Tab-separated table of N, CA and C and ligand atoms in Angstrom:
chain	number	residue	atom	x	y	z
A	1	MET	N	96.996	108.320	129.656
A	1	MET	CA	97.852	107.505	128.595
A	1	MET	C	97.838	106.033	128.827
A	2	PHE	N	97.680	105.717	129.969
A	2	PHE	CA	97.527	104.131	130.130
A	2	PHE	C	96.667	103.278	129.815
A	3	ASP	N	95.225	104.349	129.886
A	3	ASP	CA	94.047	103.516	129.642
A	3	ASP	C	93.382	103.999	128.788
A	4	ASN	N	93.660	105.037	127.989
A	4	ASN	CA	92.866	105.231	126.682
A	4	ASN	C	94.044	105.604	125.855
A	5	THR	N	93.338	105.983	124.278
A	5	THR	CA	94.182	106.239	123.377
A	5	THR	C	94.373	107.646	122.971
A	6	HIS	N	93.779	108.787	123.609
A	6	HIS	CA	93.895	109.787	123.016
A	6	HIS	C	95.214	110.214	122.894
A	7	ALA	N	96.011	110.013	123.909
A	7	ALA	CA	97.481	110.769	123.781
A	7	ALA	C	98.182	110.165	122.377
A	8	HIS	N	98.248	108.850	122.235
A	8	HIS	CA	98.506	108.213	121.048
A	8	HIS	C	97.795	108.590	119.631
A	9	ILE	N	96.555	108.613	120.083
A	9	ILE	CA	95.938	108.944	118.592
A	9	ILE	C	96.408	110.556	118.257
A	10	THR	N	96.581	111.262	119.272
A	10	THR	CA	96.965	112.682	118.744
A	10	THR	C	98.505	112.821	118.358
A	11	THR	N	99.547	111.902	119.036
A	11	THR	CA	100.656	111.845	118.597
A	11	THR	C	101.319	111.573	117.235
A	12	TRP	N	100.457	110.286	116.670
A	12	TRP	CA	100.404	109.861	115.260
A	12	TRP	C	99.745	110.733	114.298
A	13	ALA	N	98.410	111.503	114.764
A	13	ALA	CA	97.741	112.477	113.918
A	13	ALA	C	98.528	113.693	113.434
A	14	ILE	N	99.313	114.104	114.775
A	14	ILE	CA	100.152	115.378	114.188
A	14	ILE	C	101.481	115.102	113.291
A	15	ALA	N	101.952	113.567	113.554
A	15	ALA	CA	103.061	113.100	112.867
A	15	ALA	C	102.845	112.880	111.424
A	16	ILE	N	101.546	112.581	111.082
A	16	ILE	CA	100.905	112.773	109.724
A	16	ILE	C	100.737	113.980	109.115
A	17	ILE	N	100.514	114.735	109.876
A	17	ILE	CA	100.380	116.189	109.266
A	17	ILE	C	101.700	116.823	109.003
A	18	LEU	N	102.606	116.260	110.323
A	18	LEU	CA	103.935	116.991	109.744
A	18	LEU	C	104.724	116.447	108.693
A	19	PHE	N	104.147	115.152	108.547
A	19	PHE	CA	105.171	114.581	107.363
A	19	PHE	C	104.849	114.886	106.181
A	20	PHE	N	103.206	115.275	105.868
A	20	PHE	CA	102.847	115.982	104.484
A	20	PHE	C	103.420	117.659	104.705
A	21	VAL	N	103.541	117.996	105.559
A	21	VAL	CA	103.848	119.645	105.635
A	21	VAL	C	105.501	119.438	105.159
A	22	ALA	N	105.982	118.649	105.705
A	22	ALA	CA	107.658	118.101	105.092
A	22	ALA	C	107.645	118.098	103.570
A	23	VAL	N	106.617	117.000	103.259
A	23	VAL	CA	106.932	116.630	101.829
A	23	VAL	C	106.468	117.970	100.998
A	24	GLY	N	105.425	118.968	101.244
A	24	GLY	CA	105.049	120.101	100.987
A	24	GLY	C	106.147	121.071	100.647
A	25	LEU	N	107.095	121.402	101.801
A	25	LEU	CA	107.959	122.080	101.948
A	25	LEU	C	109.266	121.545	100.954
A	26	HIS	N	109.385	120.142	100.625
A	26	HIS	CA	110.691	119.751	99.956
A	26	HIS	C	110.027	120.107	98.324
A	27	ASN	N	108.569	119.736	97.996
A	27	ASN	CA	108.597	120.021	96.748
A	27	ASN	C	108.316	121.645	96.105
A	28	ALA	N	108.151	122.724	97.458
A	28	ALA	CA	108.355	123.563	97.180
A	28	ALA	C	109.462	124.203	97.468
A	29	GLY	N	110.761	123.475	97.251
A	29	GLY	CA	112.281	123.814	97.445
A	29	GLY	C	112.757	124.533	98.235
A	30	LYS	N	111.848	124.399	99.388
A	30	LYS	CA	112.183	124.946	100.898
A	30	LYS	C	113.145	123.787	101.931
A	31	ALA	N	114.242	123.789	101.363
A	31	ALA	CA	115.085	122.954	102.094
A	31	ALA	C	115.274	123.113	103.524
A	32	LYS	N	115.055	124.404	104.152
A	32	LYS	CA	115.654	124.627	105.617
A	32	LYS	C	114.387	124.415	106.155
A	33	GLY	N	113.177	124.788	105.623
A	33	GLY	CA	112.061	124.526	106.446
A	33	GLY	C	111.635	122.913	106.618
A	34	MET	N	112.168	122.513	105.416
A	34	MET	CA	111.847	121.003	105.448
A	34	MET	C	112.482	120.235	106.602
A	35	LYS	N	113.958	120.726	107.099
A	35	LYS	CA	114.795	120.128	107.879
A	35	LYS	C	114.033	120.283	109.337
A	36	VAL	N	113.808	121.422	109.424
A	36	VAL	CA	112.980	121.976	110.904
A	36	VAL	C	111.987	121.103	110.994
A	37	VAL	N	111.314	120.968	110.220
A	37	VAL	CA	109.777	120.020	110.554
A	37	VAL	C	110.120	118.689	110.462
A	38	HIS	N	111.463	118.251	109.544
A	38	HIS	CA	111.781	116.868	109.694
A	38	HIS	C	112.138	116.456	111.158
A	39	MET	N	112.862	117.739	111.677
A	39	MET	CA	113.272	117.366	112.966
A	39	MET	C	112.190	117.020	113.950
A	40	ILE	N	111.460	117.955	114.157
A	40	ILE	CA	110.027	117.888	114.774
A	40	ILE	C	109.492	116.639	114.786
A	41	LEU	N	109.394	116.391	113.626
A	41	LEU	CA	108.801	114.588	113.279
A	41	LEU	C	109.207	113.939	113.836
A	42	ARG	N	110.818	114.022	113.988
A	42	ARG	CA	111.401	112.706	114.323
A	42	ARG	C	111.286	112.762	115.968
A	43	LEU	N	111.037	113.650	116.790
A	43	LEU	CA	110.491	114.013	118.192
A	43	LEU	C	109.320	113.331	118.281
A	44	PHE	N	108.154	113.440	117.118
A	44	PHE	CA	106.997	112.824	117.408
A	44	PHE	C	106.967	111.334	117.100
A	45	TYR	N	108.144	110.538	116.345
A	45	TYR	CA	108.066	109.169	116.042
A	45	TYR	C	108.473	108.775	117.600
A	46	LEU	N	109.092	109.449	118.391
A	46	LEU	CA	109.659	108.688	119.444
A	46	LEU	C	108.042	108.883	120.459
A	47	LEU	N	107.321	110.054	120.579
A	47	LEU	CA	105.943	110.351	121.298
A	47	LEU	C	105.351	108.847	120.666
A	48	ILE	N	104.982	108.877	119.406
A	48	ILE	CA	104.175	107.707	119.386
A	48	ILE	C	104.809	106.570	119.749
A	49	ILE	N	105.827	106.260	119.741
A	49	ILE	CA	106.465	104.953	120.150
A	49	ILE	C	106.062	104.816	121.924
A	50	LEU	N	106.389	106.000	122.556
A	50	LEU	CA	106.156	105.864	123.931
A	50	LEU	C	104.645	105.684	124.295
A	51	THR	N	103.724	106.412	123.712
A	51	THR	CA	102.550	106.404	123.976
A	51	THR	C	101.838	104.863	123.762
A	52	GLY	N	102.624	104.491	122.452
A	52	GLY	CA	102.047	103.205	122.070
A	52	GLY	C	102.326	101.977	123.057
A	53	ALA	N	104.177	102.167	123.561
A	53	ALA	CA	104.562	101.214	124.152
A	53	ALA	C	103.756	101.282	125.713
A	54	LEU	N	103.562	102.275	126.177
A	54	LEU	CA	102.300	102.431	127.460
A	54	LEU	C	101.190	102.057	127.341
A	55	LEU	N	100.915	101.972	126.235
A	55	LEU	CA	99.389	101.077	126.084
A	55	LEU	C	99.385	99.762	126.100
A	56	PHE	N	100.706	99.194	125.278
A	56	PHE	CA	101.092	98.047	124.911
A	56	PHE	C	101.450	97.250	126.334
A	57	TRP	N	102.189	97.773	127.164
A	57	TRP	CA	102.625	97.335	128.324
A	57	TRP	C	101.476	97.103	129.242
A	58	LYS	N	100.617	97.884	129.157
A	58	LYS	CA	99.180	97.927	130.168
A	58	LYS	C	98.310	96.813	129.791
A	59	HIS	N	98.158	96.672	128.185
A	59	HIS	CA	96.893	96.005	128.087
A	59	HIS	C	97.283	94.564	127.192
A	60	GLN	N	98.627	94.706	126.896
A	60	GLN	CA	98.782	93.048	125.484
A	60	GLN	C	98.359	92.021	126.567
A	61	GLY	N	98.316	91.720	127.666
A	61	GLY	CA	97.557	90.723	128.100
A	61	GLY	C	96.310	90.180	127.439
A	62	ILE	N	95.725	91.201	126.962
A	62	ILE	CA	94.288	90.757	126.704
A	62	ILE	C	94.364	89.925	125.186
A	63	ASP	N	95.218	90.573	124.492
A	63	ASP	CA	95.483	89.509	123.050
A	63	ASP	C	97.013	89.808	122.659
A	64	PRO	N	97.789	89.214	123.346
A	64	PRO	CA	99.477	89.162	123.328
A	64	PRO	C	100.006	89.430	121.914
A	65	ALA	N	99.398	88.518	120.923
A	65	ALA	CA	99.925	88.268	119.624
A	65	ALA	C	99.058	89.543	118.522
A	66	LEU	N	98.092	89.901	118.752
A	66	LEU	CA	97.436	91.065	118.186
A	66	LEU	C	98.274	92.160	118.550
A	67	TYR	N	98.450	92.682	119.906
A	67	TYR	CA	99.199	93.770	119.968
A	67	TYR	C	100.484	93.762	119.803
A	68	GLY	N	101.156	92.742	119.632
A	68	GLY	CA	102.824	92.379	119.063
A	68	GLY	C	102.463	92.860	117.677
A	69	VAL	N	101.827	92.455	116.813
A	69	VAL	CA	101.482	92.683	115.656
A	69	VAL	C	101.394	94.132	115.605
A	70	LYS	N	100.117	94.639	116.000
A	70	LYS	CA	99.993	96.308	115.917
A	70	LYS	C	101.185	97.006	116.188
A	71	ALA	N	101.998	96.684	117.400
A	71	ALA	CA	103.158	97.484	117.564
A	71	ALA	C	104.247	97.525	116.633
A	72	LEU	N	104.450	96.154	115.945
A	72	LEU	CA	105.440	96.237	114.958
A	72	LEU	C	104.966	96.663	113.452
A	73	VAL	N	103.892	96.763	113.345
A	73	VAL	CA	103.347	97.347	112.482
A	73	VAL	C	103.184	98.973	112.468
A	74	GLY	N	103.100	99.488	113.627
A	74	GLY	CA	103.484	100.835	113.965
A	74	GLY	C	104.850	101.288	113.803
A	75	ILE	N	105.733	100.293	114.306
A	75	ILE	CA	107.060	100.915	113.930
A	75	ILE	C	107.329	100.626	112.101
A	76	TRP	N	107.017	99.847	111.696
A	76	TRP	CA	106.880	99.767	110.303
A	76	TRP	C	106.719	100.965	109.498
A	77	VAL	N	105.217	101.660	110.222
A	77	VAL	CA	104.623	102.901	109.590
A	77	VAL	C	105.963	104.033	109.718
A	78	ILE	N	106.330	103.866	110.958
A	78	ILE	CA	107.374	105.041	111.263
A	78	ILE	C	108.647	104.741	110.174
A	79	GLY	N	109.063	103.351	110.260
A	79	GLY	CA	110.246	103.492	109.294
A	79	GLY	C	109.946	104.033	107.915
A	80	MET	N	108.727	103.647	107.281
A	80	MET	CA	108.540	104.262	105.690
A	80	MET	C	108.375	105.563	105.992
A	81	LEU	N	107.747	106.246	106.772
A	81	LEU	CA	107.896	108.060	107.158
A	81	LEU	C	109.176	108.170	106.583
A	82	GLU	N	110.141	108.054	107.425
A	82	GLU	CA	111.273	108.184	107.473
A	82	GLU	C	112.231	107.934	106.429
A	83	MET	N	112.017	106.666	105.704
A	83	MET	CA	112.744	106.610	104.435
A	83	MET	C	112.186	107.493	103.217
A	84	VAL	N	110.741	107.648	103.045
A	84	VAL	CA	110.414	108.529	102.135
A	84	VAL	C	111.206	110.027	102.439
A	85	LEU	N	111.067	110.407	103.694
A	85	LEU	CA	111.311	111.631	103.645
A	85	LEU	C	113.073	111.642	103.313
A	86	VAL	N	113.795	110.800	104.032
A	86	VAL	CA	115.263	110.695	103.763
A	86	VAL	C	115.825	110.792	102.214
A	87	ARG	N	114.855	109.653	101.538
A	87	ARG	CA	115.386	109.329	100.340
A	87	ARG	C	114.721	110.613	99.391
A	88	MET	N	113.670	111.222	99.318
A	88	MET	CA	113.271	112.436	98.916
A	88	MET	C	114.555	113.647	98.983
A	89	ASN	N	115.054	113.538	100.029
A	89	ASN	CA	116.122	114.507	100.197
A	89	ASN	C	117.425	114.020	99.564
A	90	LYS	N	117.598	112.579	99.046
A	90	LYS	CA	118.646	112.201	98.682
A	90	LYS	C	118.422	112.066	97.014
A	91	GLY	N	117.414	112.576	96.310
A	91	GLY	CA	117.058	112.403	95.416
A	91	GLY	C	116.624	111.283	94.841
A	92	LYS	N	116.559	110.337	95.816
A	92	LYS	CA	116.186	108.685	95.038
A	92	LYS	C	114.958	108.387	94.996
A	93	SER	N	114.628	107.494	94.461
A	93	SER	CA	113.283	106.924	94.030
A	93	SER	C	112.264	106.516	95.461
A	94	THR	N	111.351	107.061	95.565
A	94	THR	CA	110.351	106.898	96.939
A	94	THR	C	109.171	106.222	96.452
A	95	LYS	N	109.104	105.711	95.536
A	95	LYS	CA	107.958	104.880	95.071
A	95	LYS	C	107.804	103.626	96.151
A	96	VAL	N	108.497	102.707	96.169
A	96	VAL	CA	108.435	101.602	96.914
A	96	VAL	C	108.190	101.884	98.232
A	97	PHE	N	108.647	103.107	98.679
A	97	PHE	CA	108.467	103.180	100.055
A	97	PHE	C	106.994	103.889	100.300
A	98	TRP	N	106.562	104.801	99.415
A	98	TRP	CA	105.116	105.395	99.416
A	98	TRP	C	104.088	104.122	99.590
A	99	ILE	N	104.349	103.092	98.619
A	99	ILE	CA	103.645	102.044	98.229
A	99	ILE	C	103.188	101.336	99.771
A	100	GLN	N	104.829	100.916	101.006
A	100	GLN	CA	104.682	100.157	101.766
A	100	GLN	C	103.838	101.142	102.855
A	101	LEU	N	104.450	102.694	102.669
A	101	LEU	CA	103.519	103.491	103.870
A	101	LEU	C	102.191	103.304	103.955
A	102	ILE	N	101.307	103.063	102.534
A	102	ILE	CA	100.160	103.246	102.555
A	102	ILE	C	99.699	101.956	102.976
A	103	ILE	N	99.967	100.934	102.725
A	103	ILE	CA	99.953	99.612	103.241
A	103	ILE	C	99.791	99.348	104.719
A	104	SER	N	101.064	99.614	105.287
A	104	SER	CA	101.206	99.820	106.853
A	104	SER	C	100.156	100.593	107.415
A	105	LEU	N	100.112	101.735	106.700
A	105	LEU	CA	99.009	102.660	107.783
A	105	LEU	C	97.847	102.305	107.697
A	106	ILE	N	97.322	101.295	106.502
A	106	ILE	CA	95.796	101.075	106.841
A	106	ILE	C	95.965	99.937	107.672
A	107	ILE	N	96.796	98.907	107.563
A	107	ILE	CA	96.967	97.833	108.168
A	107	ILE	C	96.843	98.187	109.974
A	108	VAL	N	97.705	99.308	110.270
A	108	VAL	CA	97.702	99.595	111.412
A	108	VAL	C	96.540	100.491	111.986
A	109	ILE	N	95.942	100.823	111.158
A	109	ILE	CA	94.700	101.846	111.791
A	109	ILE	C	93.653	100.761	111.661
A	110	ILE	N	93.770	99.712	110.847
A	110	ILE	CA	92.575	98.290	110.967
A	110	ILE	C	92.949	98.261	112.526
A	111	LEU	N	94.054	97.784	112.964
A	111	LEU	CA	94.466	96.715	113.596
A	111	LEU	C	94.549	97.614	115.226
A	112	GLY	N	94.697	98.864	115.077
A	112	GLY	CA	94.319	99.566	115.965
A	112	GLY	C	92.918	99.774	116.490
A	113	PHE	N	92.282	99.793	115.745
A	113	PHE	CA	90.511	100.389	116.211
A	113	PHE	C	90.191	98.864	116.379
A	114	LYS	N	90.653	97.600	115.693
A	114	LYS	CA	90.337	96.143	116.295
A	114	LYS	C	90.464	95.981	117.596
A	115	LEU	N	91.462	96.456	118.163
A	115	LEU	CA	91.795	95.950	119.143
A	115	LEU	C	90.744	96.626	120.500
A	116	PRO	N	90.945	96.253	121.481
A	116	PRO	CA	89.460	96.595	122.674
A	116	PRO	C	89.411	97.848	123.001
A	117	LEU	N	90.852	98.556	123.059
A	117	LEU	CA	90.805	100.079	123.910
A	117	LEU	C	90.099	100.985	122.776
A	118	GLY	N	89.605	102.050	123.180
A	118	GLY	CA	89.040	103.284	122.315
A	118	GLY	C	88.030	103.016	121.509
A	119	PHE	N	87.744	103.073	120.165
A	119	PHE	CA	86.801	103.413	119.548
A	119	PHE	C	86.241	101.814	119.227
B	201	LIG	C1	102.245	106.008	112.649
B	201	LIG	C2	102.447	104.660	113.659
B	201	LIG	C3	101.038	104.262	114.309
B	201	LIG	C4	100.078	104.687	113.895
B	201	LIG	C5	99.313	105.342	112.765
B	201	LIG	C6	99.031	104.202	115.101
B	201	LIG	C7	97.516	104.058	115.243
B	201	LIG	C8	96.644	103.580	116.035
B	201	LIG	C9	95.026	103.229	116.118
B	201	LIG	C10	94.374	104.061	114.985
B	201	LIG	C11	94.944	102.770	117.372
B	201	LIG	C12	93.435	102.827	117.719
B	201	LIG	C13	93.295	103.984	118.542
B	201	LIG	C14	91.817	103.797	119.392
B	201	LIG	O1	91.049	102.535	119.014
B	201	LIG	O2	91.183	104.677	119.947
B	201	LIG	C15	96.073	102.566	118.046
B	201	LIG	C16	96.164	101.793	119.262
B	201	LIG	C17	97.216	101.362	119.678
B	201	LIG	N1	98.764	101.499	119.481
B	201	LIG	FE1	98.923	102.309	117.872
B	201	LIG	N2	99.614	103.345	116.247
B	201	LIG	C18	100.994	103.740	115.772
B	201	LIG	C19	102.242	103.305	116.089
B	201	LIG	C20	102.112	102.408	117.722
B	201	LIG	C21	103.580	101.925	117.787
B	201	LIG	C22	104.768	102.170	117.689
B	201	LIG	C23	102.780	101.160	119.001
B	201	LIG	C24	103.981	100.569	120.188
B	201	LIG	C25	105.004	100.383	120.388
B	201	LIG	C26	101.472	101.066	119.083
B	201	LIG	C27	100.785	100.702	120.241
B	201	LIG	C28	99.384	100.773	120.116
B	201	LIG	C29	98.517	99.952	121.063
B	201	LIG	C30	98.711	99.287	122.363
B	201	LIG	C31	96.958	100.870	121.137
B	201	LIG	C32	95.945	100.211	122.170
B	201	LIG	C33	95.283	99.085	121.226
B	201	LIG	C34	93.951	98.803	121.957
B	201	LIG	O3	93.932	98.081	123.131
B	201	LIG	O4	93.031	99.311	121.588
B	201	LIG	N3	101.428	101.876	118.080
B	201	LIG	N4	97.254	102.944	117.239
């Protein structure tokens, strides 16, 4: 968990799948199912942050600025995942948050792969 990115990749990949499952359930009108998946997704937010923070603490000395930006953009992605689902449930517009989600996700993935660990 400290020296390779496998656990971190696993947590965010599962979170993104759960996010789309939650959106699908919402669109299918399955409010109860969505609520359950949303709760599990929130647990995965914590796991993403935990695995990201462990990598951060061990390796940020390599390039503190870029690691700091990576962590902040990671939190931004999580914030947007949550905003889209919460606003969807309230029947509010989600467009601005979908756009931010796509932008932040692209940036975090580019930054993640640019940093020295992993691929
Ligand atoms: C949904 C949110 C996130 C996504 C999609 C994401 C994505 C990624 C990706 C693609 C990598 C590169 C993996 C590799 O090269 O093998 C990575 C690495 C990393 N992530 Fe995240 N991440 C997210 C959240 C976070 C958070 C919240 C933190 C900090 C608390 C964080 C800290 C790190 C660190 C420190 C690395 C290792 C960088 C390195 O040395 O190569 N990430 N992440």
